């Protein structure tokens, strides 16, 4: 389940249908999307997507429907609009999974929200699922009508772009083979230095970790200045992020106002008690509704750029650390769809990667970052 959490007021169903792909960042396929409508006057809140077949599943569908309605209720919805995305008009096909999915959702939503209006977007048109009148002909009204809505036009003018598919929201193109070979040589040297440092003792290991955090700082500085750094920072970063303490220090560096805390966290056998407390405070900036804040836009874009370069230059199939940090940044921004795709990739690289599993659990449960849950 991937929620998107920015609020907006729209008045007509067609406006909401035009809005959904922009809120998700991609055009849903074989999906069900639930839209939270808050008071006053139908303020659009959370927009959450689930696979159509998952919601229609005879074993787990009811649980997913209840989880979805719980998410919407927590968002403050008083009404809900449901949108089914499927290739063909399901009204003439009794066995179409859309009917079972809608039935399960309506059962779960009846107590908190009452009747739920359901719209369907097919490959060629859009229609109300329960409508049999001429206003919803077979196959639906033309999709081009959604392109001409006020919301759609305003979003396009504002620079909002919609990917063709869910997978496209997290596309990271690999660097050239020559660049990747250069980075691989640096990475192997840095990995060898880590093994030597661990054998040499605590002081040498701390120096290696400090140098790895310094590689992160250097890459961010280069990204801010304009030209991308050469092969060395990417190789050192890739090797460094494989070390949990370095990865956690980079995570802390994503949070504004943490100063030299990332460096302090890799000194010694374990962080000092005051640094442990500061680390918890930094994580609370992301997670805790009581003190959380949205991520800084410019700095976050730079951090994402650096991590994407690590993935693009690194070993294929070995990028769980960088992909998980990218997913964390996407989730922190409220982009649950991108976070989910990145987490799928991270867990594909390492199915036991703990931070990815923890974040995946939050995304699947529809739990947003702390700033989206203030006052909930």
Short mmCIF file of C-alpha atoms in Angstrom, two decimals:
data_model
loop_
_atom_site.label_atom_id
_atom_site.label_comp_id
_atom_site.label_asym_id
_atom_site.label_seq_id
_atom_site.Cartn_x
_atom_site.Cartn_y
_atom_site.Cartn_z
CA UNK A 1 0.00 0.00 0.00
CA UNK A 2 1.51 3.32 -1.05
CA UNK A 3 0.03 6.50 0.45
CA UNK A 4 0.59 10.03 -0.78
CA UNK A 5 -0.20 12.69 1.77
CA UNK A 6 -0.38 16.27 0.46
CA UNK A 7 -3.82 17.94 0.77
CA UNK A 8 -5.76 19.64 -2.00
CA UNK A 9 -9.39 20.60 -2.55
CA UNK A 10 -11.13 19.39 -5.70
CA UNK A 11 -14.84 19.43 -6.36
CA UNK A 12 -15.71 17.04 -9.20
CA UNK A 13 -15.00 13.30 -9.68
CA UNK A 14 -13.24 14.01 -12.98
CA UNK A 15 -10.94 16.44 -11.16
CA UNK A 16 -10.06 13.76 -8.61
CA UNK A 17 -9.45 11.20 -11.36
CA UNK A 18 -7.13 13.69 -13.06
CA UNK A 19 -5.34 14.31 -9.76
CA UNK A 20 -4.63 10.70 -8.75
CA UNK A 21 -1.76 9.93 -11.19
CA UNK A 22 -0.03 13.19 -10.23
CA UNK A 23 -0.34 12.37 -6.55
CA UNK A 24 1.04 8.86 -7.05
CA UNK A 25 3.64 9.95 -9.58
CA UNK A 26 2.63 7.28 -12.11
CA UNK A 27 -0.37 5.94 -14.02
CA UNK A 28 -1.81 3.04 -12.01
CA UNK A 29 -2.40 -0.29 -13.73
CA UNK A 30 -4.58 -3.11 -12.36
CA UNK A 31 -4.84 -1.19 -9.11
CA UNK A 32 -7.35 0.16 -6.63
CA UNK A 33 -6.82 3.69 -5.31
CA UNK A 34 -8.63 5.03 -2.25
CA UNK A 35 -8.93 8.81 -1.88
CA UNK A 36 -9.47 10.41 1.52
CA UNK A 37 -11.97 13.30 1.48
CA UNK A 38 -11.71 15.47 4.58
CA UNK A 39 -13.87 18.25 5.91
CA UNK A 40 -14.58 20.92 5.01
CA UNK A 41 -15.99 20.45 1.52
CA UNK A 42 -14.04 17.40 0.42
CA UNK A 43 -10.42 18.31 1.03
CA UNK A 44 -8.35 15.59 -0.64
CA UNK A 45 -5.97 13.99 1.84
CA UNK A 46 -4.21 10.65 1.58
CA UNK A 47 -4.28 8.88 -1.78
CA UNK A 48 -3.42 5.19 -1.25
CA UNK A 49 -2.92 2.47 -3.87
CA UNK A 50 -3.09 -1.32 -3.62
CA UNK A 51 -2.85 -4.01 -6.29
CA UNK A 52 -6.28 -5.00 -7.60
CA UNK A 53 -5.65 -8.73 -7.20
CA UNK A 54 -4.39 -8.23 -3.65
CA UNK A 55 -7.56 -6.44 -2.61
CA UNK A 56 -9.69 -9.07 -4.38
CA UNK A 57 -7.79 -11.98 -2.79
CA UNK A 58 -10.23 -14.40 -1.08
CA UNK A 59 -7.84 -14.96 1.84
CA UNK A 60 -6.16 -11.61 2.49
CA UNK A 61 -8.40 -9.12 0.67
CA UNK A 62 -10.63 -8.37 3.66
CA UNK A 63 -7.61 -7.64 5.88
CA UNK A 64 -6.17 -5.31 3.24
CA UNK A 65 -9.50 -3.52 2.93
CA UNK A 66 -9.63 -2.98 6.70
CA UNK A 67 -6.04 -1.72 6.74
CA UNK A 68 -6.89 0.70 3.95
CA UNK A 69 -9.96 2.07 5.73
CA UNK A 70 -7.98 2.39 8.96
CA UNK A 71 -5.41 4.50 7.11
CA UNK A 72 -8.13 6.74 5.68
CA UNK A 73 -9.87 7.08 9.04
CA UNK A 74 -6.58 8.05 10.68
CA UNK A 75 -6.13 10.68 7.97
CA UNK A 76 -9.37 12.35 9.09
CA UNK A 77 -11.52 11.30 6.13
CA UNK A 78 -15.28 11.64 6.44
CA UNK A 79 -15.92 10.38 2.91
CA UNK A 80 -13.97 8.13 0.57
CA UNK A 81 -13.82 7.81 -3.19
CA UNK A 82 -12.54 4.56 -4.68
CA UNK A 83 -10.97 4.30 -8.14
CA UNK A 84 -10.37 0.98 -9.91
CA UNK A 85 -7.75 0.97 -12.66
CA UNK A 86 -8.11 -1.94 -15.06
CA UNK A 87 -7.82 -2.47 -18.81
CA UNK A 88 -11.46 -3.26 -19.56
CA UNK A 89 -14.90 -2.12 -18.38
CA UNK A 90 -15.75 -4.61 -15.61
CA UNK A 91 -19.52 -4.01 -15.62
CA UNK A 92 -20.25 -6.76 -18.13
CA UNK A 93 -17.94 -9.35 -16.56
CA UNK A 94 -19.30 -10.83 -13.35
CA UNK A 95 -16.02 -12.63 -12.59
CA UNK A 96 -13.86 -9.53 -12.95
CA UNK A 97 -11.74 -9.10 -9.76
CA UNK A 98 -12.88 -5.48 -9.50
CA UNK A 99 -16.27 -6.61 -8.18
CA UNK A 100 -14.80 -8.66 -5.34
CA UNK A 101 -12.29 -5.93 -4.46
CA UNK A 102 -15.02 -3.28 -4.33
CA UNK A 103 -17.30 -5.53 -2.28
CA UNK A 104 -14.61 -6.13 0.34
CA UNK A 105 -13.70 -2.45 0.52
CA UNK A 106 -17.31 -1.33 0.85
CA UNK A 107 -17.88 -3.81 3.68
CA UNK A 108 -14.84 -2.47 5.54
CA UNK A 109 -15.75 1.17 4.85
CA UNK A 110 -19.47 1.04 5.66
CA UNK A 111 -19.17 1.81 9.39
CA UNK A 112 -16.67 4.69 9.24
CA UNK A 113 -17.63 6.23 5.88
CA UNK A 114 -21.04 4.98 4.73
CA UNK A 115 -21.62 4.55 1.00
CA UNK A 116 -18.51 4.59 -1.17
CA UNK A 117 -18.70 5.89 -4.73
CA UNK A 118 -16.56 3.82 -7.09
CA UNK A 119 -15.10 5.01 -10.37
CA UNK A 120 -13.29 2.91 -12.95
CA UNK A 121 -10.51 4.07 -15.26
CA UNK A 122 -9.91 1.70 -18.18
CA UNK A 123 -7.34 1.80 -20.96
CA UNK A 124 -9.69 3.96 -23.02
CA UNK A 125 -12.19 5.68 -20.73
CA UNK A 126 -13.60 6.34 -17.28
CA UNK A 127 -16.99 5.52 -15.74
CA UNK A 128 -18.92 5.10 -12.50
CA UNK A 129 -19.02 1.39 -11.63
CA UNK A 130 -22.69 1.43 -10.58
CA UNK A 131 -23.91 3.60 -13.46
CA UNK A 132 -25.84 2.06 -16.35
CA UNK A 133 -27.01 5.32 -17.93
CA UNK A 134 -25.87 6.94 -21.16
CA UNK A 135 -23.47 9.21 -19.25
CA UNK A 136 -21.29 6.12 -18.67
CA UNK A 137 -21.35 4.26 -22.00
CA UNK A 138 -19.64 0.91 -22.50
CA UNK A 139 -15.92 1.48 -22.06
CA UNK A 140 -16.54 4.82 -20.36
CA UNK A 141 -16.19 8.45 -21.31
CA UNK A 142 -13.03 9.38 -23.26
CA UNK A 143 -9.87 9.69 -21.17
CA UNK A 144 -9.00 12.93 -22.94
CA UNK A 145 -11.70 14.62 -20.83
CA UNK A 146 -9.47 14.07 -17.77
CA UNK A 147 -6.58 15.80 -19.50
CA UNK A 148 -8.67 18.94 -19.93
CA UNK A 149 -9.71 19.31 -16.28
CA UNK A 150 -8.65 22.41 -14.37
CA UNK A 151 -6.62 20.35 -11.88
CA UNK A 152 -4.83 18.46 -14.65
CA UNK A 153 -3.96 21.64 -16.51
CA UNK A 154 -2.72 23.41 -13.37
CA UNK A 155 -0.52 20.48 -12.35
CA UNK A 156 1.06 20.22 -15.79
CA UNK A 157 1.74 23.96 -15.83
CA UNK A 158 3.30 23.63 -12.39
CA UNK A 159 5.73 21.06 -13.79
CA UNK A 160 4.12 17.92 -12.37
CA UNK A 161 5.14 14.86 -14.40
CA UNK A 162 3.52 11.42 -14.39
CA UNK A 163 5.50 8.24 -15.09
CA UNK A 164 3.94 5.63 -17.36
CA UNK A 165 4.20 2.87 -14.76
CA UNK A 166 4.95 2.27 -11.09
CA UNK A 167 8.41 0.89 -11.88
CA UNK A 168 9.34 4.07 -13.73
CA UNK A 169 9.10 6.25 -10.60
CA UNK A 170 12.40 4.82 -9.35
CA UNK A 171 14.38 4.33 -12.54
CA UNK A 172 18.12 4.80 -12.01
CA UNK A 173 20.12 4.41 -15.19
CA UNK A 174 23.49 2.68 -14.76
CA UNK A 175 26.66 4.61 -15.49
CA UNK A 176 28.85 3.60 -18.40
CA UNK A 177 30.79 0.35 -18.16
CA UNK A 178 34.06 2.26 -18.06
CA UNK A 179 32.93 4.43 -15.12
CA UNK A 180 31.63 1.40 -13.24
CA UNK A 181 34.91 -0.49 -13.71
CA UNK A 182 36.80 2.51 -12.35
CA UNK A 183 34.51 2.71 -9.33
CA UNK A 184 34.77 -1.05 -8.78
CA UNK A 185 38.56 -0.80 -8.47
CA UNK A 186 38.22 1.89 -5.80
CA UNK A 187 35.50 -0.06 -4.00
CA UNK A 188 37.61 -3.21 -3.83
CA UNK A 189 40.57 -1.27 -2.42
CA UNK A 190 38.29 0.37 0.18
CA UNK A 191 36.77 -2.98 1.16
CA UNK A 192 40.26 -4.40 1.60
CA UNK A 193 41.21 -1.43 3.79
CA UNK A 194 38.16 -2.12 5.95
CA UNK A 195 39.24 -5.71 6.55
CA UNK A 196 42.73 -4.53 7.43
CA UNK A 197 41.32 -1.87 9.77
CA UNK A 198 39.04 -4.32 11.55
CA UNK A 199 41.97 -6.64 12.14
CA UNK A 200 44.18 -3.77 13.32
CA UNK A 201 41.78 -2.79 16.08
CA UNK A 202 39.20 -0.26 17.23
CA UNK A 203 41.22 2.87 16.44
CA UNK A 204 41.95 1.81 12.85
CA UNK A 205 38.32 0.80 12.30
CA UNK A 206 37.16 4.20 13.57
CA UNK A 207 39.54 5.95 11.15
CA UNK A 208 38.19 3.89 8.23
CA UNK A 209 34.62 4.76 9.18
CA UNK A 210 35.48 8.45 9.57
CA UNK A 211 37.07 8.42 6.13
CA UNK A 212 33.92 6.76 4.73
CA UNK A 213 31.73 9.48 6.25
CA UNK A 214 34.17 12.03 4.80
CA UNK A 215 33.54 10.46 1.37
CA UNK A 216 29.83 11.18 1.86
CA UNK A 217 30.56 14.79 2.81
CA UNK A 218 32.82 15.20 -0.23
CA UNK A 219 30.22 13.76 -2.60
CA UNK A 220 27.53 16.08 -1.22
CA UNK A 221 29.85 19.09 -1.54
CA UNK A 222 30.66 18.22 -5.14
CA UNK A 223 26.97 17.71 -5.93
CA UNK A 224 26.12 21.12 -4.45
CA UNK A 225 28.93 22.77 -6.41
CA UNK A 226 27.74 21.34 -9.72
CA UNK A 227 30.19 18.88 -11.28
CA UNK A 228 29.84 15.30 -10.17
CA UNK A 229 32.79 13.82 -8.33
CA UNK A 230 34.99 11.22 -10.02
CA UNK A 231 35.16 7.51 -9.36
CA UNK A 232 36.78 7.56 -5.92
CA UNK A 233 33.87 8.97 -3.85
CA UNK A 234 31.40 6.49 -5.35
CA UNK A 235 33.61 3.50 -4.65
CA UNK A 236 34.37 4.60 -1.10
CA UNK A 237 30.72 5.38 -0.47
CA UNK A 238 29.52 2.05 -1.80
CA UNK A 239 31.97 0.17 0.39
CA UNK A 240 31.30 2.46 3.35
CA UNK A 241 27.52 2.08 3.22
CA UNK A 242 27.92 -1.69 3.56
CA UNK A 243 29.12 -0.97 7.11
CA UNK A 244 26.08 -0.50 9.35
CA UNK A 245 27.61 2.25 11.48
CA UNK A 246 28.66 4.24 8.43
CA UNK A 247 25.21 3.80 6.92
CA UNK A 248 23.57 4.98 10.14
CA UNK A 249 25.87 8.01 10.22
CA UNK A 250 24.90 8.87 6.65
CA UNK A 251 21.25 8.50 7.66
CA UNK A 252 21.83 11.02 10.45
CA UNK A 253 23.54 13.35 7.97
CA UNK A 254 20.29 13.44 5.97
CA UNK A 255 18.63 15.27 8.89
CA UNK A 256 19.26 19.04 9.05
CA UNK A 257 20.96 20.49 12.09
CA UNK A 258 22.91 17.37 13.06
CA UNK A 259 26.30 19.05 12.57
CA UNK A 260 29.20 16.69 13.31
CA UNK A 261 27.00 14.03 14.92
CA UNK A 262 27.56 11.61 11.98
CA UNK A 263 31.31 11.76 12.58
CA UNK A 264 30.93 11.39 16.36
CA UNK A 265 28.74 8.32 15.88
CA UNK A 266 31.52 6.31 14.20
CA UNK A 267 34.23 7.03 16.77
CA UNK A 268 35.02 4.30 19.27
CA UNK A 269 33.40 0.92 19.78
CA UNK A 270 29.96 2.54 20.18
CA UNK A 271 28.50 6.07 20.26
CA UNK A 272 28.78 7.93 23.57
CA UNK A 273 25.54 8.22 25.60
CA UNK A 274 25.01 11.88 24.65
CA UNK A 275 25.49 10.97 20.99
CA UNK A 276 23.01 8.11 21.35
CA UNK A 277 20.48 10.65 22.65
CA UNK A 278 21.24 13.03 19.78
CA UNK A 279 20.89 10.15 17.32
CA UNK A 280 17.45 9.32 18.74
CA UNK A 281 16.45 12.98 18.41
CA UNK A 282 17.55 13.02 14.76
CA UNK A 283 15.50 9.92 13.98
CA UNK A 284 12.52 11.49 15.77
CA UNK A 285 12.70 14.37 13.28
CA UNK A 286 11.65 11.81 10.68
CA UNK A 287 9.36 9.52 12.68
CA UNK A 288 7.81 11.22 15.72
CA UNK A 289 4.61 13.22 14.99
CA UNK A 290 5.30 15.30 18.07
CA UNK A 291 8.50 16.85 16.72
CA UNK A 292 8.81 15.71 13.10
CA UNK A 293 9.42 18.07 10.20
CA UNK A 294 9.32 17.64 6.41
CA UNK A 295 12.73 17.13 4.81
CA UNK A 296 14.47 20.23 3.42
CA UNK A 297 13.69 20.29 -0.29
CA UNK A 298 17.03 21.39 -1.76
CA UNK A 299 19.26 19.35 0.55
CA UNK A 300 17.12 16.26 0.07
CA UNK A 301 17.35 16.54 -3.69
CA UNK A 302 21.16 16.70 -3.37
CA UNK A 303 21.19 13.68 -1.06
CA UNK A 304 19.01 11.71 -3.47
CA UNK A 305 21.30 12.65 -6.34
CA UNK A 306 24.36 11.38 -4.48
CA UNK A 307 22.70 8.09 -3.51
CA UNK A 308 21.42 7.58 -7.05
CA UNK A 309 24.99 8.03 -8.29
CA UNK A 310 26.15 5.36 -5.84
CA UNK A 311 23.57 2.94 -7.26
CA UNK A 312 24.32 3.90 -10.86
CA UNK A 313 28.06 3.32 -10.43
CA UNK A 314 27.88 0.31 -8.11
CA UNK A 315 27.59 -3.45 -8.36
CA UNK A 316 24.29 -4.62 -9.80
CA UNK A 317 22.32 -6.61 -7.24
CA UNK A 318 24.36 -5.32 -4.28
CA UNK A 319 22.76 -1.94 -3.58
CA UNK A 320 20.48 -2.58 -0.60
CA UNK A 321 22.09 0.14 1.60
CA UNK A 322 21.87 3.00 -0.92
CA UNK A 323 18.44 1.93 -2.20
CA UNK A 324 17.09 1.78 1.36
CA UNK A 325 18.34 5.28 2.15
CA UNK A 326 16.77 6.50 -1.09
CA UNK A 327 13.52 4.84 -0.04
CA UNK A 328 13.73 6.53 3.36
CA UNK A 329 14.10 9.95 1.72
CA UNK A 330 11.17 9.26 -0.63
CA UNK A 331 8.98 8.10 2.28
CA UNK A 332 10.02 11.12 4.37
CA UNK A 333 8.91 13.39 1.49
CA UNK A 334 5.54 11.60 1.44
CA UNK A 335 6.24 9.73 -1.82
CA UNK A 336 5.12 6.28 -0.73
CA UNK A 337 4.97 4.95 -4.29
CA UNK A 338 8.64 5.66 -5.00
CA UNK A 339 9.61 4.38 -1.55
CA UNK A 340 7.79 1.09 -2.16
CA UNK A 341 9.51 0.50 -5.51
CA UNK A 342 12.94 1.31 -4.07
CA UNK A 343 12.32 -1.02 -1.13
CA UNK A 344 11.29 -3.81 -3.49
CA UNK A 345 14.63 -3.36 -5.25
CA UNK A 346 16.56 -3.20 -1.98
CA UNK A 347 14.97 -6.40 -0.68
CA UNK A 348 15.54 -8.01 -4.07
CA UNK A 349 19.25 -7.34 -3.54
CA UNK A 350 19.17 -8.49 0.10
CA UNK A 351 15.95 -10.00 1.40
CA UNK A 352 17.18 -9.85 5.02
CA UNK A 353 18.31 -6.22 5.02
CA UNK A 354 16.87 -5.09 8.35
CA UNK A 355 16.40 -1.36 7.75
CA UNK A 356 14.62 -2.10 4.45
CA UNK A 357 12.35 -4.63 6.17
CA UNK A 358 11.45 -2.14 8.92
CA UNK A 359 10.66 0.63 6.44
CA UNK A 360 8.79 -1.80 4.18
CA UNK A 361 6.54 -2.65 7.12
CA UNK A 362 5.68 1.03 7.62
CA UNK A 363 4.95 1.55 3.92
CA UNK A 364 2.82 -1.60 3.67
CA UNK A 365 0.84 -0.51 6.73
CA UNK A 366 0.25 2.90 5.16
CA UNK A 367 2.12 4.70 7.96
CA UNK A 368 3.48 8.02 6.78
CA UNK A 369 6.43 9.99 8.19
CA UNK A 370 5.90 11.90 11.40
CA UNK A 371 5.09 15.27 9.83
CA UNK A 372 2.10 13.75 7.96
CA UNK A 373 0.67 12.39 11.23
CA UNK A 374 0.78 15.55 13.35
CA UNK A 375 -2.49 15.91 15.22
CA UNK A 376 -3.68 12.47 14.07
#
